[in-house]
Coordinates of C-alpha atoms in Angstrom, one line a residue:
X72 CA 54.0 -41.3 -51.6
X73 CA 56.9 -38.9 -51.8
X74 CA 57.2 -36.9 -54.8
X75 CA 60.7 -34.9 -54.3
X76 CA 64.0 -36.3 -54.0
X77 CA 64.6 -35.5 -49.9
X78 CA 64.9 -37.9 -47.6
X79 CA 65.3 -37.3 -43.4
X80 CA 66.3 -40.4 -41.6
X81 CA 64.0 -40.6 -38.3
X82 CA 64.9 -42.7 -35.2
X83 CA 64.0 -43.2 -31.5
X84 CA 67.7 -43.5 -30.3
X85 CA 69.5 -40.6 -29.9
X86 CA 73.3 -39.5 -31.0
X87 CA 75.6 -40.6 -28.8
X88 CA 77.3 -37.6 -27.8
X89 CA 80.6 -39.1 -26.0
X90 CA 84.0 -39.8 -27.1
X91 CA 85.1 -43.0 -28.6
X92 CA 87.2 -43.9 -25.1
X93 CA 83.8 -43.1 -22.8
X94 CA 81.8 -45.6 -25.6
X95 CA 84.3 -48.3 -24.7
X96 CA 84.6 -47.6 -21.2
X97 CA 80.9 -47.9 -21.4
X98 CA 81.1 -51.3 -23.5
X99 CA 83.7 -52.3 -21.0
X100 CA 81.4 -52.2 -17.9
X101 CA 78.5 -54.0 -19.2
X102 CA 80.7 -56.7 -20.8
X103 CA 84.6 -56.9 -19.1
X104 CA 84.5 -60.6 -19.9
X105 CA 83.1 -61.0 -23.4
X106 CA 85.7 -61.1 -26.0
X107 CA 85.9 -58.0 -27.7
X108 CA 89.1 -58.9 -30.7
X109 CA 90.1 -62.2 -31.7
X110 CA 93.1 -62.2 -35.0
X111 CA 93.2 -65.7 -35.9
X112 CA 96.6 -64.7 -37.9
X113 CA 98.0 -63.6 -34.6
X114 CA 96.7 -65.7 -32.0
X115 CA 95.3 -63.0 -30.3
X116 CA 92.6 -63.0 -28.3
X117 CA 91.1 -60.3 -25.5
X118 CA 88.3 -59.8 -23.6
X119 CA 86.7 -56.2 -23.5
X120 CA 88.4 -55.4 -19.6
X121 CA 92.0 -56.7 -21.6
X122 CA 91.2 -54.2 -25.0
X123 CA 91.2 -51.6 -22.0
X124 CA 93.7 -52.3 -20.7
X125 CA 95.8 -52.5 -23.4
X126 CA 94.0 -49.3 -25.0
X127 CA 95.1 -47.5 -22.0
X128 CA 98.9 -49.0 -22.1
X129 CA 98.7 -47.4 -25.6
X130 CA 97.5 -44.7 -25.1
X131 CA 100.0 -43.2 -22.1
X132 CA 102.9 -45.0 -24.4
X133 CA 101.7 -41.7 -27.1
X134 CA 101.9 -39.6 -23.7
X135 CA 104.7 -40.4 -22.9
X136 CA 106.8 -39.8 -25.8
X137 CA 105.2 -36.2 -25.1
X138 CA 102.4 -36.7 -27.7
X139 CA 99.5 -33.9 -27.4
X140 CA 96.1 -34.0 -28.2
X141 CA 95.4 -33.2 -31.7
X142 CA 98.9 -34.5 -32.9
X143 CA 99.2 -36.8 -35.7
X144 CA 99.6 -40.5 -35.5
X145 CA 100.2 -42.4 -38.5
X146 CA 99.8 -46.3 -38.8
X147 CA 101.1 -47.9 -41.7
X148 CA 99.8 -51.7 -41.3
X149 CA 97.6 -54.6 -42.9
X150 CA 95.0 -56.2 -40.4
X151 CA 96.8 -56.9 -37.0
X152 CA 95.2 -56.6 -33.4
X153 CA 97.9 -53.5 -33.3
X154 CA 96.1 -52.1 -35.4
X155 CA 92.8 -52.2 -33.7
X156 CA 94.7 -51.2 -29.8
X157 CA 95.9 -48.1 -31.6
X158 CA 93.0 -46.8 -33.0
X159 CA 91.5 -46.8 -29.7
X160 CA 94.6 -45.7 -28.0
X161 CA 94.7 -43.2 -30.2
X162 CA 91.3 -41.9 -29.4
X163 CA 91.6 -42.2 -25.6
X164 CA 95.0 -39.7 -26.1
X165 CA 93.4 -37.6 -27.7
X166 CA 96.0 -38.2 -30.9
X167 CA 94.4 -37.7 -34.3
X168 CA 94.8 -41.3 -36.4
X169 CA 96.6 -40.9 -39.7
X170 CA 95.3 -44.2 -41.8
X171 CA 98.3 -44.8 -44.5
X172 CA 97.2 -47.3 -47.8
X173 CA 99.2 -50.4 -46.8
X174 CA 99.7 -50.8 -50.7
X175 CA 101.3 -47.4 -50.1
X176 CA 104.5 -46.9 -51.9
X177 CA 107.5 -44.4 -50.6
X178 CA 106.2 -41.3 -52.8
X179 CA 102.7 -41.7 -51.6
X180 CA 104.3 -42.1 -47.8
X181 CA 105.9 -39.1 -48.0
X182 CA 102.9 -37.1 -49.3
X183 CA 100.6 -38.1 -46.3
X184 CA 103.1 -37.9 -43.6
X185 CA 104.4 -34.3 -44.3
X186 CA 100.3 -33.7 -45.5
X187 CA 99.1 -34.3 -42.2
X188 CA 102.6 -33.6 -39.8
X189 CA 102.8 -36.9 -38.3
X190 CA 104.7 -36.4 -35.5
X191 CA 104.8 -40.0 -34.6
X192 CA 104.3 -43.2 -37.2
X193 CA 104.0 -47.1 -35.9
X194 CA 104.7 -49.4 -39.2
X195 CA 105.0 -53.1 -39.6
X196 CA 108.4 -54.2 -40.5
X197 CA 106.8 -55.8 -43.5
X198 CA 103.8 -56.3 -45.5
X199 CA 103.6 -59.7 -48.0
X200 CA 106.9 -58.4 -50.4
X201 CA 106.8 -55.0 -49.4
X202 CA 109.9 -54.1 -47.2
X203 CA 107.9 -51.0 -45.2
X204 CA 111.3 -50.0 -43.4
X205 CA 112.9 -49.7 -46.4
X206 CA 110.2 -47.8 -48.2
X207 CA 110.4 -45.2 -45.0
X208 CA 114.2 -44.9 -45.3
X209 CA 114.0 -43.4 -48.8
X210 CA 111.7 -40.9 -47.6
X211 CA 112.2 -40.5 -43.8
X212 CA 114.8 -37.2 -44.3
X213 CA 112.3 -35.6 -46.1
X214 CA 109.3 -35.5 -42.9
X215 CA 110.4 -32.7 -40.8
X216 CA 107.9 -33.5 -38.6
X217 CA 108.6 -36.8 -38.2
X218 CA 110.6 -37.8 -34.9
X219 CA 109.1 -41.3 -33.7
X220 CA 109.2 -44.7 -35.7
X221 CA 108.2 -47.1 -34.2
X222 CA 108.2 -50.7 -36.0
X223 CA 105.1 -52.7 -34.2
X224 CA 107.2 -56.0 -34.9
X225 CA 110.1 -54.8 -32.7
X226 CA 108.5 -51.8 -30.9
X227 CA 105.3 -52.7 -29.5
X228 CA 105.9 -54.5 -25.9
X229 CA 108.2 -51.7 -25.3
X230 CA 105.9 -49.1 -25.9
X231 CA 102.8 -50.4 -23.8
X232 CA 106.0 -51.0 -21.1
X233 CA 106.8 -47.4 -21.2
X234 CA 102.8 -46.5 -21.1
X235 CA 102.6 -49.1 -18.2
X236 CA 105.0 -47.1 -16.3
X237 CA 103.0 -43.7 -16.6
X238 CA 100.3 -43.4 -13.5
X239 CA 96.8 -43.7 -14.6
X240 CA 96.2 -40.3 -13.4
X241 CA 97.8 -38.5 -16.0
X242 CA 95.6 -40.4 -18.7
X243 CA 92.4 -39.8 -16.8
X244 CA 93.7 -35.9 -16.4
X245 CA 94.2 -36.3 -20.8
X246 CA 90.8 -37.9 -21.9
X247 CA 88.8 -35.5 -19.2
X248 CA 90.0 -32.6 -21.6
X249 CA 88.7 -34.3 -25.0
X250 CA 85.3 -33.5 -26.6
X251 CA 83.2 -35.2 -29.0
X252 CA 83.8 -32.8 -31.5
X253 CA 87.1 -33.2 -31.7
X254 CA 88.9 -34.2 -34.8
X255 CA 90.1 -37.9 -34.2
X256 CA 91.3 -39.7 -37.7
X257 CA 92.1 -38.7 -41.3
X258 CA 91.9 -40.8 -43.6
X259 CA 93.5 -40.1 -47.1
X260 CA 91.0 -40.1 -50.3
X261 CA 93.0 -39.8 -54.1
X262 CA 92.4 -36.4 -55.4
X263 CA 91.1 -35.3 -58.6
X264 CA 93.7 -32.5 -58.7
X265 CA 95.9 -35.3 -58.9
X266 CA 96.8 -35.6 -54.9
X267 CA 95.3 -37.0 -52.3
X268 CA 92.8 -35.4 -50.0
X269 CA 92.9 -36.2 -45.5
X270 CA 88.8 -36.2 -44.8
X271 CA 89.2 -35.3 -41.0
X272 CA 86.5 -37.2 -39.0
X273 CA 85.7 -36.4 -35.4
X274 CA 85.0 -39.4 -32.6
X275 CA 80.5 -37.7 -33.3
X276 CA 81.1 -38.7 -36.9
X277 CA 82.5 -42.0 -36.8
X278 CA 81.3 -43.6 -33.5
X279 CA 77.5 -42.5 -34.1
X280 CA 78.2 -43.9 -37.8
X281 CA 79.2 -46.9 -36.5
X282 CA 76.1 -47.6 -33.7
X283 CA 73.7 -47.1 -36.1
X284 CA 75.3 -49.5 -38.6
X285 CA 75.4 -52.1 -35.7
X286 CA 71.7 -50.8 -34.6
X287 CA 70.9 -51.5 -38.5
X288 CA 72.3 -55.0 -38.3
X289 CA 70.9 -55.8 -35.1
X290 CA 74.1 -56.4 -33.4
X291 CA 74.3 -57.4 -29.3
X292 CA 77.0 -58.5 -27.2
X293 CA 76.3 -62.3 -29.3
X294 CA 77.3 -61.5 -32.2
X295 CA 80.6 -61.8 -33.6
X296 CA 81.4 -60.3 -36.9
X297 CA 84.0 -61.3 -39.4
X298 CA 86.3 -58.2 -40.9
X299 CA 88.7 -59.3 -44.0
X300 CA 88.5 -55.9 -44.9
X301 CA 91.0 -53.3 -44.2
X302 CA 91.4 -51.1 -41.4
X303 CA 93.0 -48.6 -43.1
X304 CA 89.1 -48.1 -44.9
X305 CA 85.9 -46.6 -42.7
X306 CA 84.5 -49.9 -43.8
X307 CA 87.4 -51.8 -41.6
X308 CA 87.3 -49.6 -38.4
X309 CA 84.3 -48.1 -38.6
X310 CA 81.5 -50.9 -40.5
X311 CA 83.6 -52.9 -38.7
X312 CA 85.4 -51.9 -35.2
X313 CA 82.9 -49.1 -33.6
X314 CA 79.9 -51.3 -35.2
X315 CA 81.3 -53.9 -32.8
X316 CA 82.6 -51.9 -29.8
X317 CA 79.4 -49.8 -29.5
X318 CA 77.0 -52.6 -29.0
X319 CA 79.3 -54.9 -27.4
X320 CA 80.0 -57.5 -30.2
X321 CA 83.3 -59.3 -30.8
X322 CA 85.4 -58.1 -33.8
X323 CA 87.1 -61.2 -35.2
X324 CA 89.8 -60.7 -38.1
X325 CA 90.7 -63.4 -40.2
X326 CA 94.3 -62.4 -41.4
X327 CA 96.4 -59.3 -42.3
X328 CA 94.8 -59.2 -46.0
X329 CA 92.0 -61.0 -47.6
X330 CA 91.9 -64.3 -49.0
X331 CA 88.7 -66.3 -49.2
X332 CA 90.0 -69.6 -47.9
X333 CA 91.1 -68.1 -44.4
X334 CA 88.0 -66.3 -44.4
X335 CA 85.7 -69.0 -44.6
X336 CA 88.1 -71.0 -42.2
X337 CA 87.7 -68.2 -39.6
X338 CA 83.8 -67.9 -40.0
X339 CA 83.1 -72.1 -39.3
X340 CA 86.2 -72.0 -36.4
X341 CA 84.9 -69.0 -34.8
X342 CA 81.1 -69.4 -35.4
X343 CA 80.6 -65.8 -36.7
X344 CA 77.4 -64.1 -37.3
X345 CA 78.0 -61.5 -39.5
X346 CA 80.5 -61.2 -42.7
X347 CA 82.1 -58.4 -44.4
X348 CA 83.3 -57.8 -47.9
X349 CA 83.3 -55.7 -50.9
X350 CA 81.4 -57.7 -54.0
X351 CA 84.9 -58.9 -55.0
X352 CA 85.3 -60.7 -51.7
X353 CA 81.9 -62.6 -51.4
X354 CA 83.0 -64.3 -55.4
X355 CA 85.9 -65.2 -54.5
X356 CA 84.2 -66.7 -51.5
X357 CA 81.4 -68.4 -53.2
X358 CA 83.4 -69.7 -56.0
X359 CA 86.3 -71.0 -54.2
X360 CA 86.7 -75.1 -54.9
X361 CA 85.8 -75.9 -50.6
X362 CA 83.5 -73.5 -50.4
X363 CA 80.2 -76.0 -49.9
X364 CA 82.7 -77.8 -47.4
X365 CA 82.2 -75.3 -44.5
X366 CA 79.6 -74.9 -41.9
X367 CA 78.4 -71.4 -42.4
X368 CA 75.0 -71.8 -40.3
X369 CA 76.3 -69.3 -37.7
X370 CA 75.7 -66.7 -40.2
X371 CA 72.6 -64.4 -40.0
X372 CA 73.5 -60.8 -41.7
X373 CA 76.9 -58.7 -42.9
X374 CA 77.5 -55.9 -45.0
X375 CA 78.6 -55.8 -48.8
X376 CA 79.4 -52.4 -49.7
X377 CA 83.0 -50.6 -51.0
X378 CA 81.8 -50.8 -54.8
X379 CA 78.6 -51.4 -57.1
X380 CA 77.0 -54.6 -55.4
X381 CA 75.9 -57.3 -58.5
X382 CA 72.2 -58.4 -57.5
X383 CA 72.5 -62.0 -58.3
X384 CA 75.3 -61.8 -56.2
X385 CA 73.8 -60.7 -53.4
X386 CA 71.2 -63.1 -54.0
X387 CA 73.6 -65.6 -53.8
X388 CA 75.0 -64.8 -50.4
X389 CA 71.9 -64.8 -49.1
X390 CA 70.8 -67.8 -50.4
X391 CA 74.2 -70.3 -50.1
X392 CA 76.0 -68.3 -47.3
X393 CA 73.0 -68.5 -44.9
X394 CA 73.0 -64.6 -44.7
X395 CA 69.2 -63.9 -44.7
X396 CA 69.8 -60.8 -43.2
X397 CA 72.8 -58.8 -45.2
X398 CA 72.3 -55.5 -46.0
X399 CA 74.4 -52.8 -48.6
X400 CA 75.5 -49.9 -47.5
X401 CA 76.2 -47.3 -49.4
X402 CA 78.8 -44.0 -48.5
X403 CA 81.5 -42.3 -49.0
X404 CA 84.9 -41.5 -46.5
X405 CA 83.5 -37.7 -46.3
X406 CA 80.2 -39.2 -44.5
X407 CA 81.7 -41.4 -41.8
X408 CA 80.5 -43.3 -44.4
X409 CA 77.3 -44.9 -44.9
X410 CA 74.8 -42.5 -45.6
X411 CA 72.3 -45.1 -47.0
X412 CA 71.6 -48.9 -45.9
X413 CA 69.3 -51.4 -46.4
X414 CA 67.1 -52.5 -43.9
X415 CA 67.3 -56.8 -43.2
X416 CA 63.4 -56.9 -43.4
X417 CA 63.3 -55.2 -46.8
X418 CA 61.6 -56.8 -49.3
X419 CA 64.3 -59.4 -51.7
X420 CA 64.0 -57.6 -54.7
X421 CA 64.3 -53.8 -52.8
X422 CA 67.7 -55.8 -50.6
X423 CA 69.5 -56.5 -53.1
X424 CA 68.6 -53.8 -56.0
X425 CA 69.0 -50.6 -54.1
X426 CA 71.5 -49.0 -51.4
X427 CA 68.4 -48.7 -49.0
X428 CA 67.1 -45.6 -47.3
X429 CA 68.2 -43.0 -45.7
X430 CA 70.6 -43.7 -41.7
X431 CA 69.0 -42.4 -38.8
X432 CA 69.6 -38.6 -38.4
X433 CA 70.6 -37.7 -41.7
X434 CA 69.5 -36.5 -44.6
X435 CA 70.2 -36.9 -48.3
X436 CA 68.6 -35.1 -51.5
X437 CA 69.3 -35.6 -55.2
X438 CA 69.6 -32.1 -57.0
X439 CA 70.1 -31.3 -60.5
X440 CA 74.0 -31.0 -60.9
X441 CA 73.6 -27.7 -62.9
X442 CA 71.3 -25.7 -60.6
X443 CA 71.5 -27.5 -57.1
X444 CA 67.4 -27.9 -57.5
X445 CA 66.2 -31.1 -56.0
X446 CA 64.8 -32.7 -58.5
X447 CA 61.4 -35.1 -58.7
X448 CA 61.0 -38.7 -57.2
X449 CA 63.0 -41.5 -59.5
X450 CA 64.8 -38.4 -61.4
X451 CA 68.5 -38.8 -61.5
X452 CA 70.6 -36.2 -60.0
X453 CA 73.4 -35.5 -57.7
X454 CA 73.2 -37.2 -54.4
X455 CA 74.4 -35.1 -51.6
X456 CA 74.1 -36.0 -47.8
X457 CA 74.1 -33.9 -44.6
X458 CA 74.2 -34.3 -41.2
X459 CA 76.6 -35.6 -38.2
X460 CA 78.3 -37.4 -40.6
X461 CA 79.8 -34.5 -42.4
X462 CA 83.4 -34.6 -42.1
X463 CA 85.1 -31.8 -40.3
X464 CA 87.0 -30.9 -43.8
X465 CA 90.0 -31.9 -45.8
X466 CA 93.1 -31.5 -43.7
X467 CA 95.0 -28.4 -44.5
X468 CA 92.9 -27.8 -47.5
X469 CA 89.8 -24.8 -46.7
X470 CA 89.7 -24.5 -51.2
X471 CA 88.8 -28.3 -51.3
X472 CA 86.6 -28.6 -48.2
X473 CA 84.4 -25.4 -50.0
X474 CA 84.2 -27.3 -53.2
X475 CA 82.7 -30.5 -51.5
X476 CA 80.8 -29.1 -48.7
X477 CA 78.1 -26.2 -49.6
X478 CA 77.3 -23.5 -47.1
X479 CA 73.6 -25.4 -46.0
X480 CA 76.2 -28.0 -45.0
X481 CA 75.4 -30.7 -47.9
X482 CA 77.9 -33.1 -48.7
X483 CA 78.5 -33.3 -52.7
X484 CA 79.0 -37.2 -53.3
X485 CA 79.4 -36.9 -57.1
X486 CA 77.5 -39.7 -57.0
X487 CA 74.5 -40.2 -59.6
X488 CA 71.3 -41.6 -58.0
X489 CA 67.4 -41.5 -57.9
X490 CA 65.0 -41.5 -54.9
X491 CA 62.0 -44.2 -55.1
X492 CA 58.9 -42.7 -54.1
X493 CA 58.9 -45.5 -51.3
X494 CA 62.4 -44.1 -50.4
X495 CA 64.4 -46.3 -51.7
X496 CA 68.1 -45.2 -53.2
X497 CA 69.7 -46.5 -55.8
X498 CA 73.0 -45.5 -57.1
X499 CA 72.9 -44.9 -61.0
X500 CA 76.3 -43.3 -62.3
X501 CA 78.7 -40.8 -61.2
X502 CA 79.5 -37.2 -62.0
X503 CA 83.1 -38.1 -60.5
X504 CA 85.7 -38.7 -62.8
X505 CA 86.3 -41.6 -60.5
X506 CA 86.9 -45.4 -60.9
X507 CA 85.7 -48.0 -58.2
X508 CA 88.1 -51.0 -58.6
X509 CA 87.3 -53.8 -56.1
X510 CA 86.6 -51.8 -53.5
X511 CA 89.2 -49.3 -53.6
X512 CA 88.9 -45.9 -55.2
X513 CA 91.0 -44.9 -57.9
X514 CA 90.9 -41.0 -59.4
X515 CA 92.0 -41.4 -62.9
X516 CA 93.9 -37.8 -62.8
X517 CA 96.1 -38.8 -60.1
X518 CA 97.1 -41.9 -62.5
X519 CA 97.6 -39.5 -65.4
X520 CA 99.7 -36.9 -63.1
X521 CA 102.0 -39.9 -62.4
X522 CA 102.1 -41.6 -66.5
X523 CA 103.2 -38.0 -67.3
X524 CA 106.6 -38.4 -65.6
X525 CA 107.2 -40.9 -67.9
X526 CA 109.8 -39.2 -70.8
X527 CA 108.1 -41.0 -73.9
X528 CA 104.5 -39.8 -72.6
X529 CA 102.9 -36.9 -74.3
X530 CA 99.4 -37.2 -73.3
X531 CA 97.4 -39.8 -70.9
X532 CA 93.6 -40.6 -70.3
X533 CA 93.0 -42.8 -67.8
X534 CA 89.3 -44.4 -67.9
X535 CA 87.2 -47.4 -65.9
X536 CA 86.3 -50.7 -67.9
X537 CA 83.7 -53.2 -66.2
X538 CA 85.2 -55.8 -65.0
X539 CA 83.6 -59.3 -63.4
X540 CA 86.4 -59.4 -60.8
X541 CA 86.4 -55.9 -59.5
X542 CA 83.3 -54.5 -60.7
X543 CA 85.6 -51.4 -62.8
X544 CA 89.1 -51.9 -63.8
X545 CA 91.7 -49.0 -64.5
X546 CA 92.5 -48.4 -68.4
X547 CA 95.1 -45.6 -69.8
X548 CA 94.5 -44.5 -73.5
X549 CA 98.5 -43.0 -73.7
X550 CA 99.3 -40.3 -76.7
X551 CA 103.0 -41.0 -76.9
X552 CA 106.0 -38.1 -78.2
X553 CA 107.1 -37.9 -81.6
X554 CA 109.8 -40.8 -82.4
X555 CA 109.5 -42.4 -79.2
X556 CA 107.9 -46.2 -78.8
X557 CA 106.7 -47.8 -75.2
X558 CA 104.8 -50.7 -74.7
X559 CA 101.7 -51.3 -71.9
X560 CA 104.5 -53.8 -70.0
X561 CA 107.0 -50.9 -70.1
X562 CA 104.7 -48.6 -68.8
X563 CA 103.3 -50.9 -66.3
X564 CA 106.9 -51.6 -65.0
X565 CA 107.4 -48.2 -64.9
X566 CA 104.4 -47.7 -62.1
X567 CA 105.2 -51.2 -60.1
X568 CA 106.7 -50.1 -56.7
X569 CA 106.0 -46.4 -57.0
X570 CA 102.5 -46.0 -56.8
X571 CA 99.8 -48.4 -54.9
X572 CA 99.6 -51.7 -57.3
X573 CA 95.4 -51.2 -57.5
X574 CA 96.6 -47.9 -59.7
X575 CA 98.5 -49.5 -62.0
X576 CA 96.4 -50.0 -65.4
X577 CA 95.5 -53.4 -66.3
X578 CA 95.1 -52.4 -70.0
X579 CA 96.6 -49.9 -71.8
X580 CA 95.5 -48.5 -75.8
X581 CA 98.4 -46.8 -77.7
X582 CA 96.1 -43.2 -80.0
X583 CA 97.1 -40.2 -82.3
X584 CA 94.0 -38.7 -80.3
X585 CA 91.4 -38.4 -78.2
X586 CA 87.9 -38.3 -78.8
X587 CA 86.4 -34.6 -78.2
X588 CA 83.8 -32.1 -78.4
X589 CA 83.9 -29.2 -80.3
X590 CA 85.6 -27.1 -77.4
X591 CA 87.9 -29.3 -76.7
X592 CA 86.8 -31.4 -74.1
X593 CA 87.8 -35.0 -73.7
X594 CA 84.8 -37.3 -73.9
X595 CA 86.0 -40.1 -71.9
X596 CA 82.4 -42.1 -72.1
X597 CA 82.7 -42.5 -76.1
X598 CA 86.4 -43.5 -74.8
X599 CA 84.3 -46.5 -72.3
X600 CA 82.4 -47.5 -74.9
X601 CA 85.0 -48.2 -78.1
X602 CA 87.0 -50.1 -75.0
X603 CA 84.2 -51.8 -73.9
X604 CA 83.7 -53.3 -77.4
X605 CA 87.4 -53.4 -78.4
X606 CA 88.2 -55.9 -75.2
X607 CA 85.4 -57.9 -75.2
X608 CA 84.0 -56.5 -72.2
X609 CA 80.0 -56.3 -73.2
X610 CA 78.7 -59.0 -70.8
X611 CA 80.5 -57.4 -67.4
X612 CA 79.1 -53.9 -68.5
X613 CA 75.3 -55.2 -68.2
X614 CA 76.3 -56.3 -64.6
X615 CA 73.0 -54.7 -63.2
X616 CA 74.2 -53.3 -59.0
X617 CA 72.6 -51.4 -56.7

């Protein structure tokens, strides 16, 4: 039995140390006639020798508007087989990914195009209400480095044309240059300085995160895994597309956004064996009225991660979705993600009570947050991981990469957890000042920066409340001016369009203060718990998770 907090994941498979283009060219051999994408939205299906094809069209379509390697690409999308071509593409050019929030509004655009110089941006036209064009328009004269739109709706057969056109050659003479190492997506993460933060992942961090997911899960070329989540996530392209592409599996993508029905739909009609889904996602499945009316017996495993994962419901996807073998994984953006997952022969209780152990070649430690000190077995502390998975940094920011990444190369998750002297994780709090709201991250200072443009706004908190639906929703305690009046619809009208709807508080508590210690500082868990009683919220705070 272990008695200190480290963990060193072992395995008899090495890192792959290619590029994401050689992985698929490798994938592409062994299986040119297995399907490889299927988008039941789109009608859109291809086999792995047509997603190379169309990965390469893509790819000299970037070269040839004169795109070099290392350049920014932004894609500003929900789920749609373009998506899934152009993060390939991408990769094979050499072009470093640029995943924009499609509940992105025009401030937030503007912030990560001119953050990470996208030279080039490929949109859809639209997104359920959201007019992306127009969005772009209010913005577009202030992205200097911005020359190419291109609107996938209108756009795309011209582009893979034009790549068509370019001789193979030149692509061949592109991806020869390109090194595993090399930066390949960034993917933005909401600040706690109040902006968001581009981790910068290389094709060694994501691809090898992605194999041994699918190693994890068992995957093989007959398996075909359902992925309502989003692209724009690691969880979408990485738990989901590289899982896939790297052991020859068949990604399979319900619709451009979640919703249960569809998802189920897509499951029976295309017999998938694996599912995907943040808690949120497997209730609304379960509980949906026609749920017991679909044949889910293809099922065997499928990950439930993105947010605190309730035990009985993973015990309920296990027992009435057929999905013996689902796993949680635990991570973080910075990691790749997953630095933790459970193993689909753990014991029940260990499956669905703790984020696993440790992935193959890393390593993770819990440490005392005051003195770094790693601290006894099933003693909470900091959890900090190291390893491949390490992003490269935070785009353009060295001060914010220093604060996150020490100089041993650890990974600060600002993530509370303990170690099990079996070597089991489990995930206990967090030091972050950060709210998890179905699956999508939410830093309450990037909230407050934004209440504070608001004229009658003297002083905002914004806290997490449990929620059954999301697992945390997003609360703002307000401190308003002298002689003005606002109410929580006024407020919440104020934020509709202008930052990403998941921000926008769901409940809002008018104060002449804030609770604080005796220096001054804002104690924002006596804040949790007066809301937690106030709104009636006791029974979804003894949610026990993972």
């Amino acid at each position: 039995m272990r008695t200190s907090s480290y963990l060193s994941g072992t395995s008899t498979r090495p890192l792959l140390g290619e590029t994401i283009g050689e992985n698929l060219h490798r994938t592409v051999t062994l299986f040119p006639d297995r399907e490889a994408l299927v988008v039941a939205q789109q009608g859109y299906r291809a086999t792995y020798a047509e997603l190379w094809e169309q990965t390469g069209a893509l790819a000299k379509g970037l070269l040839a508007l004169g795109v070099q390697a290392g350049e920014r690409v932004g894609i500003w999308s929900p789920n749609r087989y373009e998506w899934v071509v152009t993060q390939f593409g991408a990769a094979r050019a050499g072009a470093i990914l640029v995943n924009i929030n499609p509940a992105y509004r025009a401030e937030e655009l503007k912030y990560a195009l001119n953050q990470a110089g996208c030279r080039v941006l490929l949109l859809a036209a639209k997104f359920r209400l959201t007019d992306y064009q127009a969005l772009l328009e209010q913005v577009r004269s202030q992205c200097p480095a911005l020359e190419y739109v291109l609107i996938l709706d209108d756009d795309w057969d011209d582009l893979l044309a034009r790549g068509n056109a370019q001789p193979n050659k030149l692509l061949a003479e592109r991806e020869a240059t390109l090194q595993f190492d090399d930066p390949i997506n960034i993917q933005y993460t909401s600040g706690t300085t109040g902006f968001p933060k581009g981790a910068t992942l290389s094709h060694h961090n994501i691809l090898n995160n992605g194999y041994f997911i699918g190693q994890t899960l068992r995957y093989t070329e007959q398996d075909r895994v359902c992925i309502p989540v989003p692209f724009y996530h690691c969880f979408g392209m990485v738990i989901g597309n590289l899982a896939c592409v790297s052991h020859g599996a068949c990604m399979v993508v319900p619709g451009e956004a979640f919703d249960p029905l569809v998802t189920l739909q897509t499951v029976e009609q295309e017999r998938c064996t694996s599912l995907y889904g943040v808690p949120t996602m497997f209730i609304a499945e379960l509980d949906h009225p026609a749920f017991s009316s679909f044949d889910l017996s293809s099922l065997r495993t499928g990950v439930m991660a993105g947010s605190p994962c309730p035990e009985e419901v993973m015990k309920r996807v296990q027992q009435l979705m057929n999905m013996r073998d689902v796993t949680i994984c635990y991570g973080m953006t910075e990691t790749s993600p997953v630095s933790t997952q459970s193993y689909p022969d753990d014991p029940l209780e260990q499956r669905v009570s703790t984020v696993g152990h440790v992935h193959p070649h890393l390593e993770v430690k819990v440490v005392d947050p005051e003195t770094g000190n790693v601290v006894p077995c099933g003693t909470p502390g900091e959890l900090c991981t190291r390893g491949y998975s390490v992003m490269l940094g935070y785009w353009n920011n060295p001060e914010a990469t220093r604060a996150a990444i020490d100089t041993a190369g650890w990974m600060h998750t600002g993530d509370l957890a303990t170690i099990s002297e079996h070597g089991y994780v489990n995930i206990v709090g967090r030091i972050k000042d950060l709210i998890m709201r179905g699956g999508e991250n939410v830093y309450p200072r990037e909230v407050e920066e934004f209440l504070y443009q608001h004229p009658a706004v003297l002083d905002v908190q914004v806290i997490g409340v449990p929620s059954f639906k999301y697992g945390e929703e997003v609360m703002a305690w307000v401190k308003l001016k002298d002689g003005c009046t606002v109410t929580g619809d006024e407020l919440r009208d104020f934020c509709r369009g202008r930052i990403a709807t998941f921000k926008i508080p769901a409940y809002w508590k008018f104060v002449d203060d804030f609770p604080m210690t005796v220096t001054g500082k804002i104690q924002k868990f006596i804040m949790r718990e007066h809301s937690v009683q106030e709104l009636g919220l006791s029974d979804a705070a003894l949610i026990k998770t993972a």
